[in-house]
PDB file of C-alpha atoms in Angstrom:
ATOM      1  CA  MET A   1      -1.485 -31.441  29.312  1.00  0.00           C
ATOM      2  CA  ALA A   2      -1.337 -28.761  31.791  1.00  0.00           C
ATOM      3  CA  ILE A   3       0.432 -26.219  29.802  1.00  0.00           C
ATOM      4  CA  LEU A   4      -1.633 -26.560  26.906  1.00  0.00           C
ATOM      5  CA  LYS A   5      -4.667 -25.587  28.566  1.00  0.00           C
ATOM      6  CA  LYS A   6      -2.841 -22.478  30.404  1.00  0.00           C
ATOM      7  CA  VAL A   7      -1.772 -21.610  26.750  1.00  0.00           C
ATOM      8  CA  GLY A   8      -5.035 -22.082  25.615  1.00  0.00           C
ATOM      9  CA  THR A   9      -6.739 -20.013  28.059  1.00  0.00           C
ATOM     10  CA  ILE A  10      -4.311 -17.254  27.615  1.00  0.00           C
ATOM     11  CA  VAL A  11      -4.515 -17.226  23.569  1.00  0.00           C
ATOM     12  CA  LEU A  12      -8.397 -17.096  24.607  1.00  0.00           C
ATOM     13  CA  GLY A  13      -8.023 -14.054  27.138  1.00  0.00           C
ATOM     14  CA  LEU A  14      -5.693 -12.385  23.984  1.00  0.00           C
ATOM     15  CA  ALA A  15      -8.547 -12.633  21.549  1.00  0.00           C
ATOM     16  CA  ILE A  16     -10.833 -11.611  23.431  1.00  0.00           C
ATOM     17  CA  THR A  17      -9.179  -8.733  24.945  1.00  0.00           C
ATOM     18  CA  ILE A  18      -8.369  -7.820  21.383  1.00  0.00           C
ATOM     19  CA  GLY A  19     -11.515  -8.443  20.205  1.00  0.00           C
ATOM     20  CA  TYR A  20     -12.683  -6.080  22.810  1.00  0.00           C
ATOM     21  CA  VAL A  21     -10.269  -2.996  22.364  1.00  0.00           C
ATOM     22  CA  GLY A  22     -11.383  -3.375  18.621  1.00  0.00           C
ATOM     23  CA  LYS A  23     -14.660  -2.957  19.305  1.00  0.00           C
ATOM     24  CA  PHE A  24     -14.721  -0.086  21.684  1.00  0.00           C
ATOM     25  CA  GLN A  25     -11.226   1.517  21.625  1.00  0.00           C
ATOM     26  CA  ARG A  26      -9.661   1.047  18.276  1.00  0.00           C
ATOM     27  CA  HIS A  27      -7.583   3.587  18.719  1.00  0.00           C
ATOM     28  CA  LEU A  28      -5.193   2.235  21.293  1.00  0.00           C
ATOM     29  CA  PHE A  29      -4.141   0.122  18.671  1.00  0.00           C
ATOM     30  CA  MET A  30      -1.921   3.023  16.865  1.00  0.00           C
ATOM     31  CA  ASN A  31      -0.077   2.810  20.228  1.00  0.00           C
ATOM     32  CA  LEU A  32       1.575  -0.567  19.351  1.00  0.00           C
ATOM     33  CA  PRO A  33       4.505  -0.376  17.282  1.00  0.00           C
ATOM     34  CA  PHE A  34       4.555  -1.018  13.561  1.00  0.00           C
ATOM     35  CA  PRO A  35       3.482  -3.404  11.230  1.00  0.00           C
ATOM     36  CA  LEU A  36       1.295  -4.680  15.078  1.00  0.00           C
ATOM     37  CA  SER A  37      -0.335  -1.612  14.892  1.00  0.00           C
ATOM     38  CA  ILE A  38      -2.047  -2.062  11.379  1.00  0.00           C
ATOM     39  CA  ILE A  39      -2.953  -5.707  11.643  1.00  0.00           C
ATOM     40  CA  LEU A  40      -4.356  -4.936  14.892  1.00  0.00           C
ATOM     41  CA  TRP A  41      -6.450  -2.311  13.581  1.00  0.00           C
ATOM     42  CA  ALA A  42      -7.309  -3.569  10.119  1.00  0.00           C
ATOM     43  CA  SER A  43      -8.046  -7.292  11.217  1.00  0.00           C
ATOM     44  CA  THR A  44     -11.028  -6.151  14.188  1.00  0.00           C
ATOM     45  CA  GLY A  45     -12.978  -4.256  10.934  1.00  0.00           C
ATOM     46  CA  GLY A  46     -11.220  -1.086  11.542  1.00  0.00           C
ATOM     47  CA  PRO A  47     -11.013   1.367   8.445  1.00  0.00           C
ATOM     48  CA  MET A  48      -7.783   2.519   7.207  1.00  0.00           C
ATOM     49  CA  PRO A  49      -5.508   3.873   9.794  1.00  0.00           C
ATOM     50  CA  PRO A  50      -4.927   7.348  10.166  1.00  0.00           C
ATOM     51  CA  TYR A  51      -1.537   7.269   8.299  1.00  0.00           C
ATOM     52  CA  PHE A  52      -3.656   5.540   5.332  1.00  0.00           C
ATOM     53  CA  SER A  53      -4.905   8.576   3.092  1.00  0.00           C
ATOM     54  CA  ASP A  54      -7.474   8.240   0.327  1.00  0.00           C
ATOM     55  CA  ASP A  55      -6.343  11.739  -1.068  1.00  0.00           C
ATOM     56  CA  ALA A  56      -4.544  10.600  -4.012  1.00  0.00           C
ATOM     57  CA  TRP A  57      -7.399   9.161  -4.997  1.00  0.00           C
ATOM     58  CA  LYS A  58     -10.055  12.225  -4.637  1.00  0.00           C
ATOM     59  CA  GLU A  59     -11.693  13.165  -8.286  1.00  0.00           C
ATOM     60  CA  ASP A  60      -9.575  16.674  -8.391  1.00  0.00           C
ATOM     61  CA  GLU A  61      -6.059  14.584  -7.528  1.00  0.00           C
ATOM     62  CA  ILE A  62      -5.931  11.623  -9.425  1.00  0.00           C
ATOM     63  CA  ASP A  63      -5.453  13.330 -13.001  1.00  0.00           C
ATOM     64  CA  THR A  64      -2.177  14.883 -11.859  1.00  0.00           C
ATOM     65  CA  TRP A  65      -0.613  12.276 -11.581  1.00  0.00           C
ATOM     66  CA  THR A  66      -2.273   8.964 -13.202  1.00  0.00           C
ATOM     67  CA  LYS A  67      -1.777   8.385 -16.538  1.00  0.00           C
ATOM     68  CA  ASP A  68      -3.159   5.877 -19.455  1.00  0.00           C
ATOM     69  CA  GLY A  69      -2.640   3.013 -19.486  1.00  0.00           C
ATOM     70  CA  ASP A  70      -1.884   2.822 -15.647  1.00  0.00           C
ATOM     71  CA  LEU A  71      -2.629  -0.117 -13.476  1.00  0.00           C
ATOM     72  CA  VAL A  72      -4.238  -0.010  -9.193  1.00  0.00           C
ATOM     73  CA  VAL A  73      -3.956  -3.836  -7.614  1.00  0.00           C
ATOM     74  CA  ALA A  74      -6.221  -3.040  -5.250  1.00  0.00           C
ATOM     75  CA  THR A  75      -6.996  -6.220  -2.554  1.00  0.00           C
ATOM     76  CA  GLY A  76      -8.004  -6.266   0.876  1.00  0.00           C
ATOM     77  CA  VAL A  77      -5.304  -6.044   4.043  1.00  0.00           C
ATOM     78  CA  LYS A  78      -2.701  -8.996   4.506  1.00  0.00           C
ATOM     79  CA  SER A  79      -4.474 -11.122   1.464  1.00  0.00           C
ATOM     80  CA  GLY A  80      -1.521 -11.135  -0.633  1.00  0.00           C
ATOM     81  CA  THR A  81      -1.061  -7.464  -1.832  1.00  0.00           C
ATOM     82  CA  THR A  82       2.545  -8.404  -2.539  1.00  0.00           C
ATOM     83  CA  PHE A  83       1.970 -11.512  -4.211  1.00  0.00           C
ATOM     84  CA  MET A  84      -0.248 -10.033  -6.507  1.00  0.00           C
ATOM     85  CA  LEU A  85       1.885  -7.483  -7.140  1.00  0.00           C
ATOM     86  CA  TYR A  86       4.991  -9.870  -8.528  1.00  0.00           C
ATOM     87  CA  CYS A  87       2.108 -11.361 -10.143  1.00  0.00           C
ATOM     88  CA  ILE A  88       1.125  -8.408 -12.363  1.00  0.00           C
ATOM     89  CA  HIS A  89       5.225  -7.392 -12.831  1.00  0.00           C
ATOM     90  CA  GLN A  90       5.902 -10.601 -14.396  1.00  0.00           C
ATOM     91  CA  ILE A  91       3.024 -10.281 -17.038  1.00  0.00           C
ATOM     92  CA  ARG A  92       4.128  -6.574 -17.622  1.00  0.00           C
ATOM     93  CA  THR A  93       7.844  -7.579 -18.572  1.00  0.00           C
ATOM     94  CA  LYS A  94       6.162 -11.051 -19.978  1.00  0.00           C
ATOM     95  CA  GLY A  95       8.198 -12.863 -17.496  1.00  0.00           C
ATOM     96  CA  THR A  96      11.217 -11.982 -18.547  1.00  0.00           C
ATOM     97  CA  ASP A  97      14.397 -10.733 -16.226  1.00  0.00           C
ATOM     98  CA  SER A  98      15.833  -8.455 -19.334  1.00  0.00           C
ATOM     99  CA  ASN A  99      14.480  -5.301 -16.747  1.00  0.00           C
ATOM    100  CA  ASP A 100      15.373  -6.648 -13.337  1.00  0.00           C
ATOM    101  CA  GLU A 101      17.832  -3.959 -12.305  1.00  0.00           C
ATOM    102  CA  LEU A 102      14.484  -1.962 -12.590  1.00  0.00           C
ATOM    103  CA  PHE A 103      12.459  -4.319  -9.878  1.00  0.00           C
ATOM    104  CA  PRO A 104      14.846  -4.258  -6.588  1.00  0.00           C
ATOM    105  CA  ASP A 105      12.228  -3.968  -4.513  1.00  0.00           C
ATOM    106  CA  VAL A 106       8.643  -3.801  -4.858  1.00  0.00           C
ATOM    107  CA  SER A 107       7.565  -1.038  -2.565  1.00  0.00           C
ATOM    108  CA  ILE A 108       9.982   1.124  -4.622  1.00  0.00           C
ATOM    109  CA  SER A 109       8.870  -0.345  -8.183  1.00  0.00           C
ATOM    110  CA  THR A 110       5.181  -0.204  -7.583  1.00  0.00           C
ATOM    111  CA  PRO A 111       4.180   2.896  -5.193  1.00  0.00           C
ATOM    112  CA  TRP A 112       1.325   2.982  -2.666  1.00  0.00           C
ATOM    113  CA  PRO A 113      -0.171   6.387  -2.855  1.00  0.00           C
ATOM    114  CA  ASP A 114      -2.374   5.459   0.237  1.00  0.00           C
ATOM    115  CA  LEU A 115       0.344   5.032   3.197  1.00  0.00           C
ATOM    116  CA  VAL A 116       1.965   8.840   3.456  1.00  0.00           C
ATOM    117  CA  GLN A 117       4.422   6.895   5.368  1.00  0.00           C
ATOM    118  CA  SER A 118       3.728   8.809   8.916  1.00  0.00           C
ATOM    119  CA  ARG A 119       0.711   9.380  10.845  1.00  0.00           C
ATOM    120  CA  LYS A 120       0.588  13.118  10.114  1.00  0.00           C
ATOM    121  CA  GLY A 121       1.445  13.252   6.556  1.00  0.00           C
ATOM    122  CA  SER A 122      -0.013  13.983   3.627  1.00  0.00           C
ATOM    123  CA  TRP A 123      -0.332  13.099   0.155  1.00  0.00           C
ATOM    124  CA  ALA A 124       1.224  16.248  -1.514  1.00  0.00           C
ATOM    125  CA  GLU A 125       4.248  14.957   0.912  1.00  0.00           C
ATOM    126  CA  GLN A 126       3.981  11.561  -0.540  1.00  0.00           C
ATOM    127  CA  LYS A 127       3.305  12.942  -4.039  1.00  0.00           C
ATOM    128  CA  ASN A 128       6.508  14.570  -3.948  1.00  0.00           C
ATOM    129  CA  ARG A 129       8.913  12.169  -2.216  1.00  0.00           C
ATOM    130  CA  TYR A 130       7.775   9.602  -5.433  1.00  0.00           C
ATOM    131  CA  ASN A 131       9.245  12.069  -7.532  1.00  0.00           C
ATOM    132  CA  THR A 132      12.452  13.220  -6.003  1.00  0.00           C
ATOM    133  CA  THR A 133      13.665  10.376  -3.451  1.00  0.00           C
ATOM    134  CA  ILE A 134      17.226   8.756  -4.427  1.00  0.00           C
ATOM    135  CA  VAL A 135      17.575   5.465  -3.765  1.00  0.00           C
ATOM    136  CA  THR A 136      19.370   2.564  -4.929  1.00  0.00           C
ATOM    137  CA  ASN A 137      22.867   3.139  -7.361  1.00  0.00           C
ATOM    138  CA  GLU A 138      22.103   6.542  -7.324  1.00  0.00           C
ATOM    139  CA  ARG A 139      19.239   6.443  -8.934  1.00  0.00           C
ATOM    140  CA  ALA A 140      15.679   8.487  -8.903  1.00  0.00           C
ATOM    141  CA  MET A 141      12.747   6.804  -6.903  1.00  0.00           C
ATOM    142  CA  LYS A 142      10.779   7.577 -10.501  1.00  0.00           C
ATOM    143  CA  GLU A 143      13.400   5.669 -12.794  1.00  0.00           C
ATOM    144  CA  TYR A 144      11.658   2.780 -11.424  1.00  0.00           C
ATOM    145  CA  TRP A 145       7.858   3.140 -11.265  1.00  0.00           C
ATOM    146  CA  ASP A 146       8.005   5.210 -13.954  1.00  0.00           C
ATOM    147  CA  SER A 147      10.220   3.744 -16.261  1.00  0.00           C
ATOM    148  CA  PRO A 148       9.459   4.279 -20.017  1.00  0.00           C
ATOM    149  CA  SER A 149      10.678   0.603 -20.574  1.00  0.00           C
ATOM    150  CA  TYR A 150       7.396  -0.743 -19.051  1.00  0.00           C
ATOM    151  CA  PRO A 151       3.999  -0.302 -20.887  1.00  0.00           C
ATOM    152  CA  PHE A 152       2.295   0.515 -17.941  1.00  0.00           C
ATOM    153  CA  ARG A 153       2.957   1.737 -14.503  1.00  0.00           C
ATOM    154  CA  ILE A 154       1.926  -0.075 -11.240  1.00  0.00           C
ATOM    155  CA  PHE A 155      -0.042   1.141  -8.354  1.00  0.00           C
ATOM    156  CA  LYS A 156      -0.913  -0.688  -4.661  1.00  0.00           C
ATOM    157  CA  SER A 157      -3.734   0.560  -3.382  1.00  0.00           C
ATOM    158  CA  HIS A 158      -5.667  -0.891  -0.313  1.00  0.00           C
ATOM    159  CA  PHE A 159      -8.576   1.233  -0.933  1.00  0.00           C
ATOM    160  CA  ALA A 160     -11.467   0.128  -3.493  1.00  0.00           C
ATOM    161  CA  PRO A 161     -14.661   1.542  -4.922  1.00  0.00           C
ATOM    162  CA  PRO A 162     -16.104   4.350  -4.335  1.00  0.00           C
ATOM    163  CA  VAL A 163     -12.945   5.609  -2.610  1.00  0.00           C
ATOM    164  CA  LEU A 164     -10.989   4.228  -5.556  1.00  0.00           C
ATOM    165  CA  PRO A 165     -12.489   5.178  -8.492  1.00  0.00           C
ATOM    166  CA  VAL A 166     -12.608   1.979 -11.682  1.00  0.00           C
ATOM    167  CA  ARG A 167     -12.416   3.930 -15.016  1.00  0.00           C
ATOM    168  CA  LYS A 168     -11.680   2.547 -18.450  1.00  0.00           C
ATOM    169  CA  LYS A 169      -9.424   3.665 -21.062  1.00  0.00           C
ATOM    170  CA  ASP A 170      -9.681   7.308 -22.033  1.00  0.00           C
ATOM    171  CA  GLY A 171     -10.457   7.928 -18.703  1.00  0.00           C
ATOM    172  CA  LYS A 172     -13.637   7.509 -18.691  1.00  0.00           C
TER     173      LYS A 172
END
């Protein structure tokens, strides 16, 4: 019983410390290793961490890389985004496995424009990577996420309106 009391006291102290840092010194979380830094940052109510950018969703930029029919899965942080991406992929393929070679990993087949891969990165660099990076089997990443065999493309985001624009068909 004494050990449970000590563990409970440690957990309580840790929770209070995390809450205090999250409220008054949230930037300190960025000194921790990934993904712990993001989890603590987001779970204490922080806005998107510094290496997330909304540049891809800005009105003058979004039309340069999206097209009619694109689908953006926009969910809250740590709320089942990857599961949702798998579900949408099953809808996209009507549950068949005929295109499984195009879905080696959810991160390759459903890009995440918000994440710029480094704290000093930019959307322009990331956008270029989506089109030029060579991944499995000597294939370009673009062949996976922008395959003509899919009826629509899927993107991931943790932003919500008004940052993430809501559009109907034909860009309206």
